[in-house]
mmCIF file of N, CA and C in Angstrom:
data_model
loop_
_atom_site.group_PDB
_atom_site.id
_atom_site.type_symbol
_atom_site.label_atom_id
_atom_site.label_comp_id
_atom_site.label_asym_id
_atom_site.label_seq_id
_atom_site.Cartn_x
_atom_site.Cartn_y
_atom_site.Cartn_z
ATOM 1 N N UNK A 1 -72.244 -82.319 182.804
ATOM 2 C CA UNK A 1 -73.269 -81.980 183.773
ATOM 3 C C UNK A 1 -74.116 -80.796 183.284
ATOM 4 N N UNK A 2 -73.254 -79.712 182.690
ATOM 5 C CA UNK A 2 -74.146 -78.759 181.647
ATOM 6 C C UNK A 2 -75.026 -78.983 181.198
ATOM 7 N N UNK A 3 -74.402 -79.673 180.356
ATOM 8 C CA UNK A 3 -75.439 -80.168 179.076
ATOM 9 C C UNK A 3 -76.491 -81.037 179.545
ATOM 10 N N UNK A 4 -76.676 -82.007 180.597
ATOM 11 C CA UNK A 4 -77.791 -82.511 181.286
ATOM 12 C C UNK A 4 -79.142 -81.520 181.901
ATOM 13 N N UNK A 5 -78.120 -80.312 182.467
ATOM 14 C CA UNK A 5 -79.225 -79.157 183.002
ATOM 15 C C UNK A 5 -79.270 -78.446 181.967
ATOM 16 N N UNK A 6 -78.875 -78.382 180.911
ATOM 17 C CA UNK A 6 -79.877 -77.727 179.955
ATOM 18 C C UNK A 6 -81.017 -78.299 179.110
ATOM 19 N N UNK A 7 -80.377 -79.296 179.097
ATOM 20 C CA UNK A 7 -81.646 -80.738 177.913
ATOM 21 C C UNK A 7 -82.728 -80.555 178.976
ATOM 22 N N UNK A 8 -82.417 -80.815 180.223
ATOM 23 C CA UNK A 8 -83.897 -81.238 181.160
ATOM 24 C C UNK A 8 -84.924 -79.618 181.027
ATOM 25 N N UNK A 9 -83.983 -78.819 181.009
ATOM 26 C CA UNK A 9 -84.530 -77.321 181.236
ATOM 27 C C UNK A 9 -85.465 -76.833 179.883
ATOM 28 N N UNK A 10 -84.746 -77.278 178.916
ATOM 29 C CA UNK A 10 -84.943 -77.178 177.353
ATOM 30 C C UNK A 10 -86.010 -77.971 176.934
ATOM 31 N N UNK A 11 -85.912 -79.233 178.175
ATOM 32 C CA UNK A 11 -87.196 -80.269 177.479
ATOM 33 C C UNK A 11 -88.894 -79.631 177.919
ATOM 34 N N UNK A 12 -88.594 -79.436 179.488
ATOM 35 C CA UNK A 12 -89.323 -79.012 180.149
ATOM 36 C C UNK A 12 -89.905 -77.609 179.419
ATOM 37 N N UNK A 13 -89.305 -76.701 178.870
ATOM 38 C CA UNK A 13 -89.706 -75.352 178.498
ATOM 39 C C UNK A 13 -90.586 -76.102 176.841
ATOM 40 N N UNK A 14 -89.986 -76.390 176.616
ATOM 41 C CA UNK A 14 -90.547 -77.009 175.256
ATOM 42 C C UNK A 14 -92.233 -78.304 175.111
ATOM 43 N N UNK A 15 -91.791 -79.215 176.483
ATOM 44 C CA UNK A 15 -93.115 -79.855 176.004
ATOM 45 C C UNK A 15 -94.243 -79.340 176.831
ATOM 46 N N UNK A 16 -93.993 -78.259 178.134
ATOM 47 C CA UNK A 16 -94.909 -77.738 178.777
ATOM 48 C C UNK A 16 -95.147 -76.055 178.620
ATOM 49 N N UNK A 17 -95.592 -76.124 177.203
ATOM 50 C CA UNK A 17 -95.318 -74.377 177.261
ATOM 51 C C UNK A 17 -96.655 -73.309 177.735
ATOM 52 N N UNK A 18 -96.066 -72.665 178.622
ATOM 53 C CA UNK A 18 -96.658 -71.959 179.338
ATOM 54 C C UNK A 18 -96.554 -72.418 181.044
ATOM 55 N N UNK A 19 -95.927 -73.278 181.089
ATOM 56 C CA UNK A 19 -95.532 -73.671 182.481
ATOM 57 C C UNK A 19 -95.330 -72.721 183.809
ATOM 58 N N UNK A 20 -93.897 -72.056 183.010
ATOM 59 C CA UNK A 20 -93.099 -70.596 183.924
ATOM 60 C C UNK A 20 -94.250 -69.315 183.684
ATOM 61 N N UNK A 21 -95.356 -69.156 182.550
ATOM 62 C CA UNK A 21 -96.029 -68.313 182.952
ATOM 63 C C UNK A 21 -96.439 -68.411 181.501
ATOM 64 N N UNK A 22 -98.059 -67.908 181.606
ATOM 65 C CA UNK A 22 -98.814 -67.824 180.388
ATOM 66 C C UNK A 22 -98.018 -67.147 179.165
ATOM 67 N N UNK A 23 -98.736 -68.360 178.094
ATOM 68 C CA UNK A 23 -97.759 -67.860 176.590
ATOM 69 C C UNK A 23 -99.572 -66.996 176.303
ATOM 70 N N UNK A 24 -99.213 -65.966 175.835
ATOM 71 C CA UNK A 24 -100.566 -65.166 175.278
ATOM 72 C C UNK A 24 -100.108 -65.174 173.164
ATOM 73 N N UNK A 25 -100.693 -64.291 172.708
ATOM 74 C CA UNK A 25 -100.422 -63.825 171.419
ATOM 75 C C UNK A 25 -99.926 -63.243 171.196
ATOM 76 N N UNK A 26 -99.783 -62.022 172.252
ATOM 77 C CA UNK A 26 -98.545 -61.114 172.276
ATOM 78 C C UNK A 26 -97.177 -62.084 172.859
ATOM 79 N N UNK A 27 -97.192 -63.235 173.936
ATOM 80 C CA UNK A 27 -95.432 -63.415 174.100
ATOM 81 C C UNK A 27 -95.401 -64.993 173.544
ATOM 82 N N UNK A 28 -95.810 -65.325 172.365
ATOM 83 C CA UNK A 28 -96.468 -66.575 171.202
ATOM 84 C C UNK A 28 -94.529 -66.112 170.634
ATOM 85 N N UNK A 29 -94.542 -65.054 170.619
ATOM 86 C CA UNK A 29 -92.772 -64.969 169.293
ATOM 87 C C UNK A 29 -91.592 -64.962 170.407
ATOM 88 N N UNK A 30 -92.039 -64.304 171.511
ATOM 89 C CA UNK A 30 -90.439 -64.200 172.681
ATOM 90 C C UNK A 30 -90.281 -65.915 173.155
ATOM 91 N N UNK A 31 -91.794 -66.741 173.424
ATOM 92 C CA UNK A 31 -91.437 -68.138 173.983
ATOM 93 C C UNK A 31 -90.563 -68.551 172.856
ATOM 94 N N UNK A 32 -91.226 -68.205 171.570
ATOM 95 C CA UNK A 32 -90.757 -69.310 170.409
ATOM 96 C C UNK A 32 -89.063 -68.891 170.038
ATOM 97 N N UNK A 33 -88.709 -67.562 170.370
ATOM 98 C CA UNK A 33 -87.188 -67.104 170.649
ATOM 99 C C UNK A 33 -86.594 -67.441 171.367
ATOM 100 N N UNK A 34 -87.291 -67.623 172.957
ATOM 101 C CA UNK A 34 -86.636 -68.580 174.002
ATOM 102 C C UNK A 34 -86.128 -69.629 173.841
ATOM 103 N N UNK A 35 -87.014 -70.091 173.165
ATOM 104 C CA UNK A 35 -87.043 -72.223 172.946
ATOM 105 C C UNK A 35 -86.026 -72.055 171.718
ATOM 106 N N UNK A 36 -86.157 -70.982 170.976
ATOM 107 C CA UNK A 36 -84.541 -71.573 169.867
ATOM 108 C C UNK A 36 -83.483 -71.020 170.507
ATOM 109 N N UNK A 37 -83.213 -70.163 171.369
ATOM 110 C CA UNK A 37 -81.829 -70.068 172.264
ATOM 111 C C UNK A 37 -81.714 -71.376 172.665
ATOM 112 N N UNK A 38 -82.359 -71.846 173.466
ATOM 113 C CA UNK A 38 -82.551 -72.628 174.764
ATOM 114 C C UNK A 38 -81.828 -73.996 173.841
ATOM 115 N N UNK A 39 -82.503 -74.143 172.967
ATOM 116 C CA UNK A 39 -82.018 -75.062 171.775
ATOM 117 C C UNK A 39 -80.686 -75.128 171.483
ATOM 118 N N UNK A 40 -80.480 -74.040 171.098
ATOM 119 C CA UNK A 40 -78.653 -73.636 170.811
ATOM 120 C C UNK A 40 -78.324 -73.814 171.814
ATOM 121 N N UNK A 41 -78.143 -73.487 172.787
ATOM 122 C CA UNK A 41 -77.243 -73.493 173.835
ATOM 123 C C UNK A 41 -77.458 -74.705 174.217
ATOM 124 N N UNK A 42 -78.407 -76.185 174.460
ATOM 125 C CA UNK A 42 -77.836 -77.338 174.757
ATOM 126 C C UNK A 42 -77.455 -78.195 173.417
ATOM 127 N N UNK A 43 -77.673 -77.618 172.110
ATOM 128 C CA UNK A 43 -76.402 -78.452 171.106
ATOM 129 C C UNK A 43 -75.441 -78.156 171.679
ATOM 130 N N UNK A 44 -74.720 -76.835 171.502
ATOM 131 C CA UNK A 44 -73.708 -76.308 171.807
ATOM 132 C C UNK A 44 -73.079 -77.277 173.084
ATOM 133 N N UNK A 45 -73.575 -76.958 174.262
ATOM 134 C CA UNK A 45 -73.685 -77.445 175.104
ATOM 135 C C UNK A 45 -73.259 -79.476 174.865
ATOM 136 N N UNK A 46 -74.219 -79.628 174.035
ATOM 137 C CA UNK A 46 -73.772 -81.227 174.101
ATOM 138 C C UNK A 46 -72.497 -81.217 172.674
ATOM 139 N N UNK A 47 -72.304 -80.554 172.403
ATOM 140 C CA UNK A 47 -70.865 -80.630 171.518
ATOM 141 C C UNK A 47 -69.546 -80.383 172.599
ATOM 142 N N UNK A 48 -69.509 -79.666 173.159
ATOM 143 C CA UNK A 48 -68.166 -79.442 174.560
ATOM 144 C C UNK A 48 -68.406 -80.565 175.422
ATOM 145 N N UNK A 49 -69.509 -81.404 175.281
ATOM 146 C CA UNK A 49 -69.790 -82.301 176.336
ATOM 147 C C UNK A 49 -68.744 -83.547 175.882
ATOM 148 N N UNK A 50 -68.995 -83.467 174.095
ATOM 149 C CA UNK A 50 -68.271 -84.511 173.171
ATOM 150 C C UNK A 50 -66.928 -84.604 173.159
ATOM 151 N N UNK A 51 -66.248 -83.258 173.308
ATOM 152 C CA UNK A 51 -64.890 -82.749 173.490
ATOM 153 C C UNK A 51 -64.932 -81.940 173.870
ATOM 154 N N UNK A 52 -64.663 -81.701 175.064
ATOM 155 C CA UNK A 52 -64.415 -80.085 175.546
ATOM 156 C C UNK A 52 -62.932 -79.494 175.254
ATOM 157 N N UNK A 53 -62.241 -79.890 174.956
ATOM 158 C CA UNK A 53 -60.956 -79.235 174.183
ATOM 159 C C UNK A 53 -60.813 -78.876 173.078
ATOM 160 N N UNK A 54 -61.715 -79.155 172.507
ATOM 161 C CA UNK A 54 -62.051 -78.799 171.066
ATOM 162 C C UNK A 54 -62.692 -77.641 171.039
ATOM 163 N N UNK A 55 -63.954 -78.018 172.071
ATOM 164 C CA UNK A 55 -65.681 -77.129 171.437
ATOM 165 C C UNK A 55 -65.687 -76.254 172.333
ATOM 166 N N UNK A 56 -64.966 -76.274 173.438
ATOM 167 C CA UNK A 56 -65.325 -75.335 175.148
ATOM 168 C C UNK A 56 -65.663 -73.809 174.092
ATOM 169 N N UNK A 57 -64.824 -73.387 173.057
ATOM 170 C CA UNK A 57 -65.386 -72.038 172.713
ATOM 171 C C UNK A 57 -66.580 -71.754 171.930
ATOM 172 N N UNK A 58 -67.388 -72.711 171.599
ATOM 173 C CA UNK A 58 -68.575 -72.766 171.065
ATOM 174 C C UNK A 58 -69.268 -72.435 172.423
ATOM 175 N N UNK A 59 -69.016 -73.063 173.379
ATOM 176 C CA UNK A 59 -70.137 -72.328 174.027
ATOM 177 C C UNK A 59 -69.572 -71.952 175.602
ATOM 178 N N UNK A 60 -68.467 -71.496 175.896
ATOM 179 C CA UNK A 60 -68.829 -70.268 176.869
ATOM 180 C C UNK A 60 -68.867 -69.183 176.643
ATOM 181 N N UNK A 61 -68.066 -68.104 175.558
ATOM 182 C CA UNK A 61 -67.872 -66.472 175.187
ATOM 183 C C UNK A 61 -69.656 -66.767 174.775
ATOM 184 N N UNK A 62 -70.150 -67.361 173.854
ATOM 185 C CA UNK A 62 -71.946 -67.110 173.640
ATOM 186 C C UNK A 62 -72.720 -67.301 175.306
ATOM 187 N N UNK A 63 -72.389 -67.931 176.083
ATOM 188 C CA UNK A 63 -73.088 -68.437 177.269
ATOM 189 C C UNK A 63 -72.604 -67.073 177.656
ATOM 190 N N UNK A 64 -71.612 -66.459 177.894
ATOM 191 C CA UNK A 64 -71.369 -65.199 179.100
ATOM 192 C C UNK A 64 -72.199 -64.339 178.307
ATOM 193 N N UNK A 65 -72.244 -64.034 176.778
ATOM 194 C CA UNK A 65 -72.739 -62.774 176.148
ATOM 195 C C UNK A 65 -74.332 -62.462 176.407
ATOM 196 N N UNK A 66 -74.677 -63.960 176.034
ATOM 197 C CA UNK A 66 -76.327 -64.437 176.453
ATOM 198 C C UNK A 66 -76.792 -64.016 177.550
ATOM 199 N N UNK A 67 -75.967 -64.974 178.831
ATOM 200 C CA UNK A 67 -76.282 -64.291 179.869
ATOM 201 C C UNK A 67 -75.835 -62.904 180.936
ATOM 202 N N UNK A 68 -75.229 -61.815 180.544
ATOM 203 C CA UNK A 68 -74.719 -60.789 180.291
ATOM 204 C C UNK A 68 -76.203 -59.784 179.841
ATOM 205 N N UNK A 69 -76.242 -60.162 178.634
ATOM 206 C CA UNK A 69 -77.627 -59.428 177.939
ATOM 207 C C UNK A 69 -78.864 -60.243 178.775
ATOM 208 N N UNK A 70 -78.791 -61.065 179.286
ATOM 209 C CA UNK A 70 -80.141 -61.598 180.123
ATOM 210 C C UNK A 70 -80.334 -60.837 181.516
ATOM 211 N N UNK A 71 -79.217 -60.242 182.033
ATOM 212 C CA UNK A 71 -79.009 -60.343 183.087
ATOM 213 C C UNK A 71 -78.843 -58.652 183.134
ATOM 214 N N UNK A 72 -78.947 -57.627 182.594
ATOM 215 C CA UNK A 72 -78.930 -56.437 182.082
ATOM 216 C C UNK A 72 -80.074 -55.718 181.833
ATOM 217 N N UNK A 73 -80.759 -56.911 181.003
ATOM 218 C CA UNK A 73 -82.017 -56.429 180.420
ATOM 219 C C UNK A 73 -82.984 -56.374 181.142
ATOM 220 N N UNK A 74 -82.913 -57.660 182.432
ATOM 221 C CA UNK A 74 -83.648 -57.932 183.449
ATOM 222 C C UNK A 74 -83.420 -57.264 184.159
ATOM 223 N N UNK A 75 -82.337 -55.871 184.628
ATOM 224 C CA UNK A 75 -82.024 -55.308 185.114
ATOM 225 C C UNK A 75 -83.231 -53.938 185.068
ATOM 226 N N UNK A 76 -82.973 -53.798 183.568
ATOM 227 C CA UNK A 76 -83.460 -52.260 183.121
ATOM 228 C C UNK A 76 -85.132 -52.539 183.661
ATOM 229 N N UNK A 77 -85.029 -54.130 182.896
ATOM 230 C CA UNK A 77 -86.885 -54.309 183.242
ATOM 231 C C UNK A 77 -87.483 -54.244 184.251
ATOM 232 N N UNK A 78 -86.396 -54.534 185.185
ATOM 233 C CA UNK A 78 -87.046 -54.832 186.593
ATOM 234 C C UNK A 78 -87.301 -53.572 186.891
ATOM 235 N N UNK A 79 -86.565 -52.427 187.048
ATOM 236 C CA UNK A 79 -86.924 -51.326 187.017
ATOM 237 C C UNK A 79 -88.129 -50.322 186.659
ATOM 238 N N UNK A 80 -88.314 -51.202 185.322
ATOM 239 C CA UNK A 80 -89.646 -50.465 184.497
ATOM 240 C C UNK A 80 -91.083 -51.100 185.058
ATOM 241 N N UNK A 81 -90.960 -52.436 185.301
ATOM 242 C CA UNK A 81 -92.269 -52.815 185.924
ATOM 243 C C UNK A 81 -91.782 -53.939 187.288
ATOM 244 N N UNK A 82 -91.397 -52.758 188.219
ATOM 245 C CA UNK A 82 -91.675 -53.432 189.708
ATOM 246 C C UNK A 82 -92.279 -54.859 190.404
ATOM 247 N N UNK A 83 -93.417 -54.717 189.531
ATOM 248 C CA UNK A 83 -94.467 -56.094 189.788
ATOM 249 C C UNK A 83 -93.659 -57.458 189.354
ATOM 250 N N UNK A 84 -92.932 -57.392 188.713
ATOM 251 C CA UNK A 84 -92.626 -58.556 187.972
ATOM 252 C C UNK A 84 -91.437 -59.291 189.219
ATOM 253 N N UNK A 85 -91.490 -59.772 190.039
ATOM 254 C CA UNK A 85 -90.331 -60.239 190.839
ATOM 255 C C UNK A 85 -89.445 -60.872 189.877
ATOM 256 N N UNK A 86 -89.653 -62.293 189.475
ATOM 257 C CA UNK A 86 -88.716 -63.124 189.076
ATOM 258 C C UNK A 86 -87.581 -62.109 187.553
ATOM 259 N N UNK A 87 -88.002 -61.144 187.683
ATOM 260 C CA UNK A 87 -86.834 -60.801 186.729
ATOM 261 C C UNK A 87 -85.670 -60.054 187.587
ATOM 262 N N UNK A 88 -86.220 -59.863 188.959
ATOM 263 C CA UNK A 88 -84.685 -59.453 189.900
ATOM 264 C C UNK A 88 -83.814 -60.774 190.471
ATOM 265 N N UNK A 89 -84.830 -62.082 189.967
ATOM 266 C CA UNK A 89 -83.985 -63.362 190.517
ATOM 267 C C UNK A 89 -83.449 -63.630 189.366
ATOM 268 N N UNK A 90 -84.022 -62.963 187.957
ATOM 269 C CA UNK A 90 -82.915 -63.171 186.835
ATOM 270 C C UNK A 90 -81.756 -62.551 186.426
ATOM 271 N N UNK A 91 -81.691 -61.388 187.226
ATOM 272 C CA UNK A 91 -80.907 -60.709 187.328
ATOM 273 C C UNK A 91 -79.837 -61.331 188.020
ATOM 274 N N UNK A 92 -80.038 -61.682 189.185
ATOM 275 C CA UNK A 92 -79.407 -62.353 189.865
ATOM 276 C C UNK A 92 -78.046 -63.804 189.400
ATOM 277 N N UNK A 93 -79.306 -64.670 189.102
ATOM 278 C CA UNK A 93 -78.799 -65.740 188.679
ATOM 279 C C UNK A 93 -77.892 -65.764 187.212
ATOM 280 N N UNK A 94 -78.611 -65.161 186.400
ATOM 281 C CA UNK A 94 -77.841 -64.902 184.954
ATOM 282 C C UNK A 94 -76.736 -64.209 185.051
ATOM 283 N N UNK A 95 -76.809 -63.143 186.401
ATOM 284 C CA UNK A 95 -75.821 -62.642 186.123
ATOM 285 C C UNK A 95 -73.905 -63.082 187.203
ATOM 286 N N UNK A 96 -74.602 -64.147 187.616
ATOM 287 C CA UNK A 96 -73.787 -65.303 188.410
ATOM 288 C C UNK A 96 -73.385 -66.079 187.141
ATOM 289 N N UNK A 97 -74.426 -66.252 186.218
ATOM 290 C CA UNK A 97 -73.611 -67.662 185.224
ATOM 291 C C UNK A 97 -72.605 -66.690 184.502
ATOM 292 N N UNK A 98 -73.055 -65.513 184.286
ATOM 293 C CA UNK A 98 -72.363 -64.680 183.741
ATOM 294 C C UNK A 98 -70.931 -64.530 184.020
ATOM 295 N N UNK A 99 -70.593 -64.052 184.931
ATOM 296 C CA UNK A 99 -69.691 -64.111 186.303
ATOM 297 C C UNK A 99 -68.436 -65.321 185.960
ATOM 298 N N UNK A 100 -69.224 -66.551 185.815
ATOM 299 C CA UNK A 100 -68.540 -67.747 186.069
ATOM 300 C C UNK A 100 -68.151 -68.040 184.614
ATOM 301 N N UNK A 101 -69.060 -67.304 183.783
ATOM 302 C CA UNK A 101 -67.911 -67.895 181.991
ATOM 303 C C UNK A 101 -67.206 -66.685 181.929
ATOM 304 N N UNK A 102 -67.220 -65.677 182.344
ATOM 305 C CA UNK A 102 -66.063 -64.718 181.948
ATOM 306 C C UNK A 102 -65.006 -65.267 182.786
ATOM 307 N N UNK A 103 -64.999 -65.521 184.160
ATOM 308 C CA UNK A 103 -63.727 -65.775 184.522
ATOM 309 C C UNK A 103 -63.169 -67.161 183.739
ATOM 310 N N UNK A 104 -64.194 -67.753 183.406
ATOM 311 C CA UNK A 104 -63.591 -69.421 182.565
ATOM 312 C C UNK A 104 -63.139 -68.831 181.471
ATOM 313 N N UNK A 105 -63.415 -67.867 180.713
ATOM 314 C CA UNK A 105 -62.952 -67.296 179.600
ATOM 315 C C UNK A 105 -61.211 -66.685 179.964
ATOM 316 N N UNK A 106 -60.956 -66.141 180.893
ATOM 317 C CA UNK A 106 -60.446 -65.360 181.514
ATOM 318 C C UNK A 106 -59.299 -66.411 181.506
ATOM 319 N N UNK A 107 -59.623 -67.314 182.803
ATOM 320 C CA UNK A 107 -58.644 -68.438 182.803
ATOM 321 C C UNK A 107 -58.154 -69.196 181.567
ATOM 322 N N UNK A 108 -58.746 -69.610 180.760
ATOM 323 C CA UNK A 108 -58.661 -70.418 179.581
ATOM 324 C C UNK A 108 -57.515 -69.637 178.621
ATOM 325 N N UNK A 109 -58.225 -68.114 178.504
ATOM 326 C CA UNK A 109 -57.371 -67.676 177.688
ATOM 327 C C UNK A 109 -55.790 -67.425 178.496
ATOM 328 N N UNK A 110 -55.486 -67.359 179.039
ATOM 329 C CA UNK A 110 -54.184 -67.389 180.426
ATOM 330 C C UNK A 110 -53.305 -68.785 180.402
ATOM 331 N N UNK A 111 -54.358 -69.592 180.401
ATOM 332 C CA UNK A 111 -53.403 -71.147 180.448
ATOM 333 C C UNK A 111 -53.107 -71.451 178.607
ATOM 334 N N UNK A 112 -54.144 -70.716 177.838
ATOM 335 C CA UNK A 112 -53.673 -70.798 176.391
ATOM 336 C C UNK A 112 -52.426 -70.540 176.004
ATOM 337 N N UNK A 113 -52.168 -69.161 176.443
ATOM 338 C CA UNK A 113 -51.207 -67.891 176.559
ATOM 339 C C UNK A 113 -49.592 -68.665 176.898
ATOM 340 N N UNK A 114 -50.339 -69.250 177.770
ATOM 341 C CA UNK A 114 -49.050 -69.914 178.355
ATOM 342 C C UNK A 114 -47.910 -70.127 180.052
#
């Protein structure tokens, strides 16, 4: 189910760019950084999809770190320029996915353990 909401998310960011908000010349290198995360994370994503007993660590410890640092940064930013709403709903949300792979990390490593 992951890996479905990221392909659609990944497709969407990719064949409509500038959709979520104007790409200028100055944010021409952060979209094109976006779209190769966004990339990684639904290979990744469709490799645990293939086996998740195998691959699950390919991509949740990168999914919590990602969104951790997404969810931080959007923190500091939101701070620095007020105007910008949607980076306190990124705060938010990233830092919910966040939330939910550390404890999967958490658990996983516990039932590993034994």
């Amino acid at each position: 189910m992951g890996f479905i909401g990221f392909a659609a998310f990944t497709a969407l960011y990719a064949l409509r760019p500038g959709y979520f908000s104007p790409i200028t010349e100055n944010s021409a290198f952060w979209y094109a950084l976006g779209l190769a995360f966004m990339v990684t994370v639904t290979v990744l994503a469709f490799m645990v999809f293939l086996n998740p007993k195998k691959y699950w660590i390919f991509l949740i410890p990168p999914l919590a770190a990602g969104k951790i640092t997404s969810s931080l940064s959007s923190l500091y930013l939101s701070e620095i320029y007020v105007t910008i709403s949607w980076l306190k709903i990124t705060v938010v949300t990233d830092g919910l996915i966040a939330l939910i792979a550390v404890i999967l990390i958490v658990l996983s490593y516990l039932y590993l353990r034994g």
